[in-house]
PDB file of C-alpha atoms in Angstrom:
ATOM      1  CA  UNK C   1     120.593  78.136 100.289  1.00 78.00           C
ATOM      2  CA  UNK C   2     120.327  80.749 102.992  1.00 83.00           C
ATOM      3  CA  UNK C   3     121.423  79.685 106.443  1.00 87.00           C
ATOM      4  CA  UNK C   4     118.216  80.031 108.601  1.00 92.00           C
ATOM      5  CA  UNK C   5     117.961  82.145 111.821  1.00 94.00           C
ATOM      6  CA  UNK C   6     121.250  83.995 111.587  1.00 93.00           C
ATOM      7  CA  UNK C   7     119.567  87.279 112.454  1.00 93.00           C
ATOM      8  CA  UNK C   8     115.968  86.634 113.346  1.00 93.00           C
ATOM      9  CA  UNK C   9     115.197  84.638 116.484  1.00 94.00           C
ATOM     10  CA  UNK C  10     114.046  81.029 116.136  1.00 95.00           C
ATOM     11  CA  UNK C  11     110.593  80.830 117.746  1.00 94.00           C
ATOM     12  CA  UNK C  12     111.057  77.497 119.584  1.00 93.00           C
ATOM     13  CA  UNK C  13     114.466  78.337 121.131  1.00 93.00           C
ATOM     14  CA  UNK C  14     114.096  82.131 121.502  1.00 93.00           C
ATOM     15  CA  UNK C  15     117.674  82.479 120.157  1.00 95.00           C
ATOM     16  CA  UNK C  16     119.463  82.818 116.838  1.00 95.00           C
ATOM     17  CA  UNK C  17     121.096  79.612 115.776  1.00 95.00           C
ATOM     18  CA  UNK C  18     124.701  80.872 116.114  1.00 96.00           C
ATOM     19  CA  UNK C  19     124.023  81.963 119.712  1.00 96.00           C
ATOM     20  CA  UNK C  20     122.639  78.583 120.688  1.00 96.00           C
ATOM     21  CA  UNK C  21     125.458  76.871 118.748  1.00 96.00           C
ATOM     22  CA  UNK C  22     128.275  78.713 120.557  1.00 97.00           C
ATOM     23  CA  UNK C  23     126.864  78.006 123.955  1.00 97.00           C
ATOM     24  CA  UNK C  24     126.444  74.349 123.313  1.00 97.00           C
ATOM     25  CA  UNK C  25     130.025  74.230 122.022  1.00 98.00           C
ATOM     26  CA  UNK C  26     131.188  76.033 125.150  1.00 97.00           C
ATOM     27  CA  UNK C  27     129.339  73.568 127.375  1.00 97.00           C
ATOM     28  CA  UNK C  28     131.527  70.861 125.746  1.00 97.00           C
ATOM     29  CA  UNK C  29     134.586  72.957 126.321  1.00 98.00           C
ATOM     30  CA  UNK C  30     133.687  73.272 130.088  1.00 97.00           C
ATOM     31  CA  UNK C  31     133.801  69.525 130.319  1.00 96.00           C
ATOM     32  CA  UNK C  32     137.071  69.358 128.362  1.00 97.00           C
ATOM     33  CA  UNK C  33     138.880  71.768 130.693  1.00 97.00           C
ATOM     34  CA  UNK C  34     136.858  70.229 133.583  1.00 96.00           C
ATOM     35  CA  UNK C  35     138.548  66.914 132.957  1.00 96.00           C
ATOM     36  CA  UNK C  36     141.956  68.530 133.304  1.00 97.00           C
ATOM     37  CA  UNK C  37     141.049  70.516 136.364  1.00 96.00           C
ATOM     38  CA  UNK C  38     139.769  67.264 137.947  1.00 95.00           C
ATOM     39  CA  UNK C  39     143.037  65.535 136.955  1.00 95.00           C
ATOM     40  CA  UNK C  40     144.895  68.309 138.696  1.00 95.00           C
ATOM     41  CA  UNK C  41     142.707  67.888 141.851  1.00 92.00           C
ATOM     42  CA  UNK C  42     143.224  64.130 141.852  1.00 92.00           C
ATOM     43  CA  UNK C  43     147.011  64.159 141.395  1.00 93.00           C
ATOM     44  CA  UNK C  44     147.486  66.940 143.843  1.00 92.00           C
ATOM     45  CA  UNK C  45     145.325  65.645 146.631  1.00 87.00           C
ATOM     46  CA  UNK C  46     146.716  62.100 146.127  1.00 87.00           C
ATOM     47  CA  UNK C  47     150.350  63.206 146.142  1.00 89.00           C
ATOM     48  CA  UNK C  48     152.644  62.664 149.196  1.00 87.00           C
ATOM     49  CA  UNK C  49     154.373  65.915 148.469  1.00 91.00           C
ATOM     50  CA  UNK C  50     153.689  68.739 146.114  1.00 93.00           C
ATOM     51  CA  UNK C  51     156.178  71.428 145.032  1.00 93.00           C
ATOM     52  CA  UNK C  52     155.836  75.010 145.988  1.00 93.00           C
ATOM     53  CA  UNK C  53     154.352  76.088 142.614  1.00 94.00           C
ATOM     54  CA  UNK C  54     155.144  79.804 142.945  1.00 91.00           C
ATOM     55  CA  UNK C  55     158.823  79.002 143.191  1.00 92.00           C
ATOM     56  CA  UNK C  56     158.705  77.118 139.841  1.00 95.00           C
ATOM     57  CA  UNK C  57     156.387  79.418 137.709  1.00 96.00           C
ATOM     58  CA  UNK C  58     156.702  83.119 137.181  1.00 96.00           C
ATOM     59  CA  UNK C  59     153.922  84.892 139.120  1.00 96.00           C
ATOM     60  CA  UNK C  60     154.631  88.460 137.944  1.00 96.00           C
ATOM     61  CA  UNK C  61     154.573  87.352 134.266  1.00 97.00           C
ATOM     62  CA  UNK C  62     151.323  85.412 134.785  1.00 97.00           C
ATOM     63  CA  UNK C  63     149.795  88.438 136.560  1.00 97.00           C
ATOM     64  CA  UNK C  64     150.716  90.594 133.563  1.00 97.00           C
ATOM     65  CA  UNK C  65     149.191  87.915 131.195  1.00 97.00           C
ATOM     66  CA  UNK C  66     145.965  87.911 133.334  1.00 98.00           C
ATOM     67  CA  UNK C  67     145.746  91.762 132.921  1.00 98.00           C
ATOM     68  CA  UNK C  68     146.466  91.491 129.187  1.00 98.00           C
ATOM     69  CA  UNK C  69     143.814  88.908 128.668  1.00 98.00           C
ATOM     70  CA  UNK C  70     141.140  90.761 130.649  1.00 98.00           C
ATOM     71  CA  UNK C  71     142.013  93.939 128.600  1.00 98.00           C
ATOM     72  CA  UNK C  72     141.534  91.806 125.451  1.00 98.00           C
ATOM     73  CA  UNK C  73     138.026  90.868 126.639  1.00 98.00           C
ATOM     74  CA  UNK C  74     137.168  94.514 127.134  1.00 98.00           C
ATOM     75  CA  UNK C  75     138.444  95.559 123.661  1.00 98.00           C
ATOM     76  CA  UNK C  76     136.486  92.568 122.210  1.00 98.00           C
ATOM     77  CA  UNK C  77     133.193  93.643 123.723  1.00 97.00           C
ATOM     78  CA  UNK C  78     133.944  97.266 122.680  1.00 97.00           C
ATOM     79  CA  UNK C  79     134.376  96.058 119.108  1.00 98.00           C
ATOM     80  CA  UNK C  80     130.919  94.582 119.231  1.00 97.00           C
ATOM     81  CA  UNK C  81     129.548  97.875 120.885  1.00 97.00           C
ATOM     82  CA  UNK C  82     131.186  99.817 118.057  1.00 97.00           C
ATOM     83  CA  UNK C  83     129.198  97.820 115.456  1.00 97.00           C
ATOM     84  CA  UNK C  84     126.047  98.387 117.462  1.00 95.00           C
ATOM     85  CA  UNK C  85     126.868 102.083 117.069  1.00 95.00           C
ATOM     86  CA  UNK C  86     127.433 101.504 113.404  1.00 95.00           C
ATOM     87  CA  UNK C  87     131.133 102.649 113.443  1.00 96.00           C
ATOM     88  CA  UNK C  88     133.243 100.268 111.398  1.00 97.00           C
ATOM     89  CA  UNK C  89     136.531 102.242 111.960  1.00 97.00           C
ATOM     90  CA  UNK C  90     136.091 102.066 115.733  1.00 97.00           C
ATOM     91  CA  UNK C  91     135.267  98.325 115.308  1.00 98.00           C
ATOM     92  CA  UNK C  92     138.526  97.812 113.436  1.00 98.00           C
ATOM     93  CA  UNK C  93     140.479  99.657 116.076  1.00 98.00           C
ATOM     94  CA  UNK C  94     139.067  97.543 119.012  1.00 98.00           C
ATOM     95  CA  UNK C  95     139.324  94.274 117.156  1.00 98.00           C
ATOM     96  CA  UNK C  96     142.952  95.155 116.139  1.00 98.00           C
ATOM     97  CA  UNK C  97     143.652  95.860 119.889  1.00 98.00           C
ATOM     98  CA  UNK C  98     142.153  92.491 120.820  1.00 98.00           C
ATOM     99  CA  UNK C  99     144.499  90.793 118.366  1.00 98.00           C
ATOM    100  CA  UNK C 100     147.498  92.654 119.757  1.00 98.00           C
ATOM    101  CA  UNK C 101     146.498  91.640 123.230  1.00 98.00           C
ATOM    102  CA  UNK C 102     146.186  88.015 122.176  1.00 98.00           C
ATOM    103  CA  UNK C 103     149.698  88.119 120.500  1.00 98.00           C
ATOM    104  CA  UNK C 104     151.117  89.825 123.638  1.00 98.00           C
ATOM    105  CA  UNK C 105     149.691  86.967 125.781  1.00 98.00           C
ATOM    106  CA  UNK C 106     151.342  84.341 123.497  1.00 98.00           C
ATOM    107  CA  UNK C 107     154.651  86.222 123.563  1.00 98.00           C
ATOM    108  CA  UNK C 108     154.706  86.217 127.414  1.00 98.00           C
ATOM    109  CA  UNK C 109     153.726  82.549 127.373  1.00 98.00           C
ATOM    110  CA  UNK C 110     156.611  81.754 125.047  1.00 98.00           C
ATOM    111  CA  UNK C 111     158.969  83.596 127.408  1.00 98.00           C
ATOM    112  CA  UNK C 112     157.673  81.466 130.235  1.00 97.00           C
ATOM    113  CA  UNK C 113     157.960  78.268 128.363  1.00 98.00           C
ATOM    114  CA  UNK C 114     161.577  79.145 127.153  1.00 98.00           C
ATOM    115  CA  UNK C 115     162.587  79.909 130.729  1.00 97.00           C
ATOM    116  CA  UNK C 116     161.306  76.512 131.898  1.00 97.00           C
ATOM    117  CA  UNK C 117     163.115  74.686 129.053  1.00 97.00           C
ATOM    118  CA  UNK C 118     166.344  76.556 129.670  1.00 97.00           C
ATOM    119  CA  UNK C 119     166.244  75.208 133.295  1.00 97.00           C
ATOM    120  CA  UNK C 120     165.558  71.724 132.016  1.00 97.00           C
ATOM    121  CA  UNK C 121     161.997  71.755 133.281  1.00 97.00           C
ATOM    122  CA  UNK C 122     159.844  69.666 130.954  1.00 97.00           C
ATOM    123  CA  UNK C 123     156.317  68.049 131.106  1.00 97.00           C
ATOM    124  CA  UNK C 124     158.037  64.796 132.106  1.00 96.00           C
ATOM    125  CA  UNK C 125     159.904  66.399 135.039  1.00 96.00           C
ATOM    126  CA  UNK C 126     157.035  66.177 137.526  1.00 96.00           C
ATOM    127  CA  UNK C 127     153.255  65.746 137.865  1.00 96.00           C
ATOM    128  CA  UNK C 128     152.945  69.528 138.421  1.00 97.00           C
ATOM    129  CA  UNK C 129     154.908  70.401 135.326  1.00 97.00           C
ATOM    130  CA  UNK C 130     153.031  67.859 133.306  1.00 97.00           C
ATOM    131  CA  UNK C 131     149.731  69.504 134.369  1.00 98.00           C
ATOM    132  CA  UNK C 132     151.154  73.006 133.948  1.00 98.00           C
ATOM    133  CA  UNK C 133     152.209  72.400 130.292  1.00 98.00           C
ATOM    134  CA  UNK C 134     149.150  70.456 129.362  1.00 98.00           C
ATOM    135  CA  UNK C 135     146.636  72.990 130.833  1.00 98.00           C
ATOM    136  CA  UNK C 136     148.415  76.172 129.743  1.00 98.00           C
ATOM    137  CA  UNK C 137     149.203  74.495 126.320  1.00 98.00           C
ATOM    138  CA  UNK C 138     145.623  73.565 125.634  1.00 98.00           C
ATOM    139  CA  UNK C 139     144.621  77.106 126.661  1.00 98.00           C
ATOM    140  CA  UNK C 140     147.204  78.648 124.411  1.00 98.00           C
ATOM    141  CA  UNK C 141     145.781  76.552 121.500  1.00 98.00           C
ATOM    142  CA  UNK C 142     142.436  78.066 122.255  1.00 98.00           C
ATOM    143  CA  UNK C 143     143.898  81.582 122.226  1.00 98.00           C
ATOM    144  CA  UNK C 144     145.562  80.896 118.841  1.00 98.00           C
ATOM    145  CA  UNK C 145     142.182  79.501 117.475  1.00 98.00           C
ATOM    146  CA  UNK C 146     140.370  82.664 118.656  1.00 98.00           C
ATOM    147  CA  UNK C 147     142.973  84.854 117.094  1.00 98.00           C
ATOM    148  CA  UNK C 148     142.634  83.196 113.716  1.00 98.00           C
ATOM    149  CA  UNK C 149     138.851  83.816 113.781  1.00 98.00           C
ATOM    150  CA  UNK C 150     139.274  87.377 115.041  1.00 98.00           C
ATOM    151  CA  UNK C 151     141.939  88.098 112.386  1.00 98.00           C
ATOM    152  CA  UNK C 152     139.501  86.941 109.748  1.00 98.00           C
ATOM    153  CA  UNK C 153     136.753  89.193 111.105  1.00 98.00           C
ATOM    154  CA  UNK C 154     139.251  92.081 111.344  1.00 98.00           C
ATOM    155  CA  UNK C 155     140.337  91.618 107.720  1.00 97.00           C
ATOM    156  CA  UNK C 156     138.434  89.925 104.866  1.00 97.00           C
ATOM    157  CA  UNK C 157     135.418  89.056 107.042  1.00 97.00           C
ATOM    158  CA  UNK C 158     134.398  92.657 107.290  1.00 97.00           C
ATOM    159  CA  UNK C 159     132.987  92.492 103.744  1.00 97.00           C
ATOM    160  CA  UNK C 160     129.777  91.252 105.215  1.00 97.00           C
ATOM    161  CA  UNK C 161     129.355  94.650 107.080  1.00 97.00           C
ATOM    162  CA  UNK C 162     128.377  96.225 103.649  1.00 96.00           C
ATOM    163  CA  UNK C 163     125.830  93.476 102.630  1.00 96.00           C
ATOM    164  CA  UNK C 164     124.399  92.256 105.941  1.00 96.00           C
ATOM    165  CA  UNK C 165     125.480  94.431 108.922  1.00 97.00           C
ATOM    166  CA  UNK C 166     123.133  92.792 111.404  1.00 96.00           C
ATOM    167  CA  UNK C 167     124.489  89.318 110.637  1.00 96.00           C
ATOM    168  CA  UNK C 168     128.057  90.580 110.880  1.00 97.00           C
ATOM    169  CA  UNK C 169     127.329  92.141 114.306  1.00 97.00           C
ATOM    170  CA  UNK C 170     125.966  88.800 115.504  1.00 97.00           C
ATOM    171  CA  UNK C 171     129.035  87.069 114.204  1.00 97.00           C
ATOM    172  CA  UNK C 172     131.252  89.334 116.290  1.00 98.00           C
ATOM    173  CA  UNK C 173     129.065  88.792 119.401  1.00 97.00           C
ATOM    174  CA  UNK C 174     129.427  84.973 118.991  1.00 98.00           C
ATOM    175  CA  UNK C 175     133.206  85.250 118.394  1.00 98.00           C
ATOM    176  CA  UNK C 176     133.328  87.417 121.453  1.00 98.00           C
ATOM    177  CA  UNK C 177     131.524  84.909 123.616  1.00 98.00           C
ATOM    178  CA  UNK C 178     134.163  82.321 122.677  1.00 98.00           C
ATOM    179  CA  UNK C 179     136.994  84.792 123.382  1.00 98.00           C
ATOM    180  CA  UNK C 180     135.550  85.641 126.782  1.00 98.00           C
ATOM    181  CA  UNK C 181     135.338  81.969 127.556  1.00 98.00           C
ATOM    182  CA  UNK C 182     139.096  81.718 126.913  1.00 98.00           C
ATOM    183  CA  UNK C 183     139.533  84.500 129.396  1.00 98.00           C
ATOM    184  CA  UNK C 184     137.267  82.673 131.961  1.00 98.00           C
ATOM    185  CA  UNK C 185     139.470  79.536 131.649  1.00 98.00           C
ATOM    186  CA  UNK C 186     142.614  81.623 132.342  1.00 98.00           C
ATOM    187  CA  UNK C 187     140.835  83.257 135.362  1.00 98.00           C
ATOM    188  CA  UNK C 188     140.821  79.743 136.924  1.00 98.00           C
ATOM    189  CA  UNK C 189     144.153  78.580 135.525  1.00 98.00           C
ATOM    190  CA  UNK C 190     146.006  81.539 137.037  1.00 98.00           C
ATOM    191  CA  UNK C 191     145.291  80.875 140.763  1.00 97.00           C
ATOM    192  CA  UNK C 192     145.294  77.029 140.372  1.00 97.00           C
ATOM    193  CA  UNK C 193     148.722  76.825 138.668  1.00 97.00           C
ATOM    194  CA  UNK C 194     150.545  79.960 139.906  1.00 96.00           C
ATOM    195  CA  UNK C 195     149.158  80.941 143.339  1.00 93.00           C
ATOM    196  CA  UNK C 196     148.047  77.932 145.212  1.00 89.00           C
TER     197      UNK C 196
ATOM    198  CA  UNK X   1     126.905 106.258 119.769  1.00 56.00           C
ATOM    199  CA  UNK X   2     123.345 105.777 120.832  1.00 69.00           C
ATOM    200  CA  UNK X   3     122.330 106.151 124.448  1.00 75.00           C
ATOM    201  CA  UNK X   4     121.831 102.407 125.210  1.00 83.00           C
ATOM    202  CA  UNK X   5     125.193 101.408 123.833  1.00 86.00           C
ATOM    203  CA  UNK X   6     126.912 104.291 125.729  1.00 88.00           C
ATOM    204  CA  UNK X   7     125.432 103.049 129.002  1.00 91.00           C
ATOM    205  CA  UNK X   8     126.580  99.457 128.136  1.00 91.00           C
ATOM    206  CA  UNK X   9     130.119 100.724 127.523  1.00 94.00           C
ATOM    207  CA  UNK X  10     130.186 102.439 130.871  1.00 95.00           C
ATOM    208  CA  UNK X  11     129.145  99.121 132.441  1.00 95.00           C
ATOM    209  CA  UNK X  12     131.951  97.263 130.522  1.00 96.00           C
ATOM    210  CA  UNK X  13     134.542  99.725 131.855  1.00 96.00           C
ATOM    211  CA  UNK X  14     133.309  99.351 135.461  1.00 97.00           C
ATOM    212  CA  UNK X  15     133.549  95.578 135.106  1.00 97.00           C
ATOM    213  CA  UNK X  16     137.056  95.955 133.688  1.00 97.00           C
ATOM    214  CA  UNK X  17     138.102  98.060 136.789  1.00 98.00           C
ATOM    215  CA  UNK X  18     136.570  95.498 139.152  1.00 98.00           C
ATOM    216  CA  UNK X  19     138.387  92.563 137.422  1.00 98.00           C
ATOM    217  CA  UNK X  20     141.738  94.434 137.679  1.00 98.00           C
ATOM    218  CA  UNK X  21     141.144  95.079 141.383  1.00 98.00           C
ATOM    219  CA  UNK X  22     140.197  91.471 142.089  1.00 98.00           C
ATOM    220  CA  UNK X  23     143.289  90.279 140.168  1.00 97.00           C
ATOM    221  CA  UNK X  24     145.540  92.352 142.323  1.00 96.00           C
ATOM    222  CA  UNK X  25     143.719  91.221 145.480  1.00 96.00           C
ATOM    223  CA  UNK X  26     144.073  87.515 144.593  1.00 95.00           C
ATOM    224  CA  UNK X  27     147.844  88.068 143.929  1.00 95.00           C
ATOM    225  CA  UNK X  28     148.217  90.037 147.252  1.00 95.00           C
ATOM    226  CA  UNK X  29     146.405  87.372 149.278  1.00 93.00           C
ATOM    227  CA  UNK X  30     148.760  84.637 147.906  1.00 90.00           C
ATOM    228  CA  UNK X  31     151.715  86.546 149.516  1.00 90.00           C
ATOM    229  CA  UNK X  32     150.027  86.485 153.003  1.00 90.00           C
ATOM    230  CA  UNK X  33     150.993  82.907 153.486  1.00 85.00           C
ATOM    231  CA  UNK X  34     147.643  81.837 154.880  1.00 89.00           C
ATOM    232  CA  UNK X  35     147.111  78.147 155.714  1.00 90.00           C
ATOM    233  CA  UNK X  36     146.650  76.024 152.569  1.00 86.00           C
ATOM    234  CA  UNK X  37     142.878  75.434 153.043  1.00 87.00           C
ATOM    235  CA  UNK X  38     142.088  79.150 153.409  1.00 91.00           C
ATOM    236  CA  UNK X  39     144.337  80.069 150.474  1.00 91.00           C
ATOM    237  CA  UNK X  40     142.441  77.701 148.209  1.00 92.00           C
ATOM    238  CA  UNK X  41     138.996  78.991 149.332  1.00 93.00           C
ATOM    239  CA  UNK X  42     139.948  82.623 148.914  1.00 95.00           C
ATOM    240  CA  UNK X  43     141.636  82.132 145.552  1.00 95.00           C
ATOM    241  CA  UNK X  44     138.750  80.053 144.040  1.00 95.00           C
ATOM    242  CA  UNK X  45     136.025  82.364 145.490  1.00 96.00           C
ATOM    243  CA  UNK X  46     137.721  85.438 143.838  1.00 97.00           C
ATOM    244  CA  UNK X  47     138.177  83.509 140.604  1.00 97.00           C
ATOM    245  CA  UNK X  48     134.515  82.547 140.666  1.00 97.00           C
ATOM    246  CA  UNK X  49     133.440  86.108 141.104  1.00 98.00           C
ATOM    247  CA  UNK X  50     135.633  87.261 138.290  1.00 98.00           C
ATOM    248  CA  UNK X  51     134.471  84.566 135.928  1.00 97.00           C
ATOM    249  CA  UNK X  52     130.753  85.336 136.864  1.00 97.00           C
ATOM    250  CA  UNK X  53     131.397  89.031 136.023  1.00 98.00           C
ATOM    251  CA  UNK X  54     132.807  88.142 132.626  1.00 98.00           C
ATOM    252  CA  UNK X  55     130.060  85.701 131.925  1.00 97.00           C
ATOM    253  CA  UNK X  56     127.187  87.953 133.022  1.00 96.00           C
ATOM    254  CA  UNK X  57     128.327  91.192 131.351  1.00 96.00           C
ATOM    255  CA  UNK X  58     130.868  90.465 128.564  1.00 97.00           C
ATOM    256  CA  UNK X  59     129.231  87.212 127.445  1.00 97.00           C
ATOM    257  CA  UNK X  60     125.704  88.772 127.876  1.00 95.00           C
ATOM    258  CA  UNK X  61     124.560  85.999 130.079  1.00 94.00           C
ATOM    259  CA  UNK X  62     122.620  88.449 132.310  1.00 93.00           C
ATOM    260  CA  UNK X  63     119.037  88.271 131.013  1.00 87.00           C
ATOM    261  CA  UNK X  64     119.808  85.496 128.567  1.00 92.00           C
ATOM    262  CA  UNK X  65     117.128  83.159 127.378  1.00 93.00           C
ATOM    263  CA  UNK X  66     116.287  79.842 129.341  1.00 91.00           C
ATOM    264  CA  UNK X  67     117.411  77.880 126.247  1.00 92.00           C
ATOM    265  CA  UNK X  68     121.007  79.057 127.111  1.00 93.00           C
ATOM    266  CA  UNK X  69     120.650  78.752 130.853  1.00 95.00           C
ATOM    267  CA  UNK X  70     119.355  75.186 131.162  1.00 95.00           C
ATOM    268  CA  UNK X  71     122.189  73.536 129.178  1.00 94.00           C
ATOM    269  CA  UNK X  72     124.649  75.630 131.108  1.00 95.00           C
ATOM    270  CA  UNK X  73     123.094  74.670 134.454  1.00 96.00           C
ATOM    271  CA  UNK X  74     123.355  70.992 133.426  1.00 96.00           C
ATOM    272  CA  UNK X  75     127.038  71.459 132.435  1.00 96.00           C
ATOM    273  CA  UNK X  76     127.737  73.195 135.780  1.00 95.00           C
ATOM    274  CA  UNK X  77     126.028  70.192 137.634  1.00 97.00           C
ATOM    275  CA  UNK X  78     128.024  67.678 135.648  1.00 96.00           C
ATOM    276  CA  UNK X  79     131.351  69.681 136.169  1.00 95.00           C
ATOM    277  CA  UNK X  80     130.777  69.808 139.940  1.00 94.00           C
ATOM    278  CA  UNK X  81     129.846  66.162 139.902  1.00 95.00           C
ATOM    279  CA  UNK X  82     133.036  65.256 138.067  1.00 93.00           C
ATOM    280  CA  UNK X  83     135.217  67.218 140.517  1.00 92.00           C
ATOM    281  CA  UNK X  84     133.229  65.952 143.557  1.00 92.00           C
ATOM    282  CA  UNK X  85     133.593  62.280 142.471  1.00 91.00           C
ATOM    283  CA  UNK X  86     137.385  62.689 142.025  1.00 88.00           C
ATOM    284  CA  UNK X  87     137.835  64.452 145.331  1.00 86.00           C
ATOM    285  CA  UNK X  88     135.582  61.822 147.049  1.00 86.00           C
ATOM    286  CA  UNK X  89     138.012  59.132 145.917  1.00 83.00           C
ATOM    287  CA  UNK X  90     140.788  61.054 147.827  1.00 80.00           C
ATOM    288  CA  UNK X  91     138.659  62.069 150.753  1.00 76.00           C
ATOM    289  CA  UNK X  92     140.646  60.011 153.267  1.00 73.00           C
ATOM    290  CA  UNK X  93     143.755  62.103 152.222  1.00 69.00           C
ATOM    291  CA  UNK X  94     141.774  65.352 152.264  1.00 70.00           C
ATOM    292  CA  UNK X  95     139.733  64.991 155.417  1.00 69.00           C
ATOM    293  CA  UNK X  96     140.866  61.777 157.155  1.00 63.00           C
ATOM    294  CA  UNK X  97     143.835  63.237 158.921  1.00 57.00           C
ATOM    295  CA  UNK X  98     141.809  66.280 160.117  1.00 55.00           C
ATOM    296  CA  UNK X  99     139.018  64.112 161.446  1.00 53.00           C
ATOM    297  CA  UNK X 100     141.491  61.703 163.163  1.00 53.00           C
ATOM    298  CA  UNK X 101     143.178  64.657 164.833  1.00 57.00           C
ATOM    299  CA  UNK X 102     139.794  66.037 166.001  1.00 54.00           C
ATOM    300  CA  UNK X 103     138.790  62.529 167.517  1.00 55.00           C
ATOM    301  CA  UNK X 104     142.175  62.220 169.073  1.00 58.00           C
ATOM    302  CA  UNK X 105     141.893  65.533 170.841  1.00 57.00           C
ATOM    303  CA  UNK X 106     138.418  64.617 172.060  1.00 58.00           C
ATOM    304  CA  UNK X 107     139.654  61.261 173.531  1.00 57.00           C
ATOM    305  CA  UNK X 108     142.448  63.002 175.358  1.00 53.00           C
TER     306      UNK X 108
END
């Protein structure tokens, strides 16, 4: 059976089903991360003392990671634009760069975590570190999930380009919307956990 | 590359440049050692502007259908409600001391 409304717009919603689906999923994701940001606000405002965060975490590395993730958002949207221009080689190049940026982000994150562990700083050490590891850890899981989807679309998933290019282009747009959401979450995590 | 897509790509690159500048500004401001309240306001305002740029241009939210906008508006309302209810429970810590100081200075 053919999945309905993958390329043509559904008359009652004015959208394709994947587009509506990804936005509803992301709405639930906002509340998931929202609960953690609320926990942070509650624990910090209720605390008698709060550590100087920037002396515990590595601001230059996090700044680098912010730039890497923003760059990956640009390459992701360029991958979609390449399909709009009907250039599969360009799409592969930009999607490959997106994957590389995602990998670079995780490498930097691993360096940060290793540094914390080597100084005996664990989630159980303080409320701040508990929040730091929970929030950045959940975000890293989202990066990994996005990379798995993107890797599929960079590799075997491109088969669809030959049979149904419009549907494939829509898939990349939807995967991109998720990837940009991961970027948006980091845009808030960076000042909250590193700079404030 | 057709004309429309080329124009879109130029827009994406401009947004990229703006996001990089805002990232450097937010890091720079954190080294100014402003009072805590001002630091929070500046950092979260810049983050909100950056997130809006990503949502509007990269996520194609600009000009999107109402069927996307309404669920997102409801989500934003619930998110703010969640945060506000949590902060309200700590309002004596957040604002109490400041109000008490203000009344104290008036009395004297």
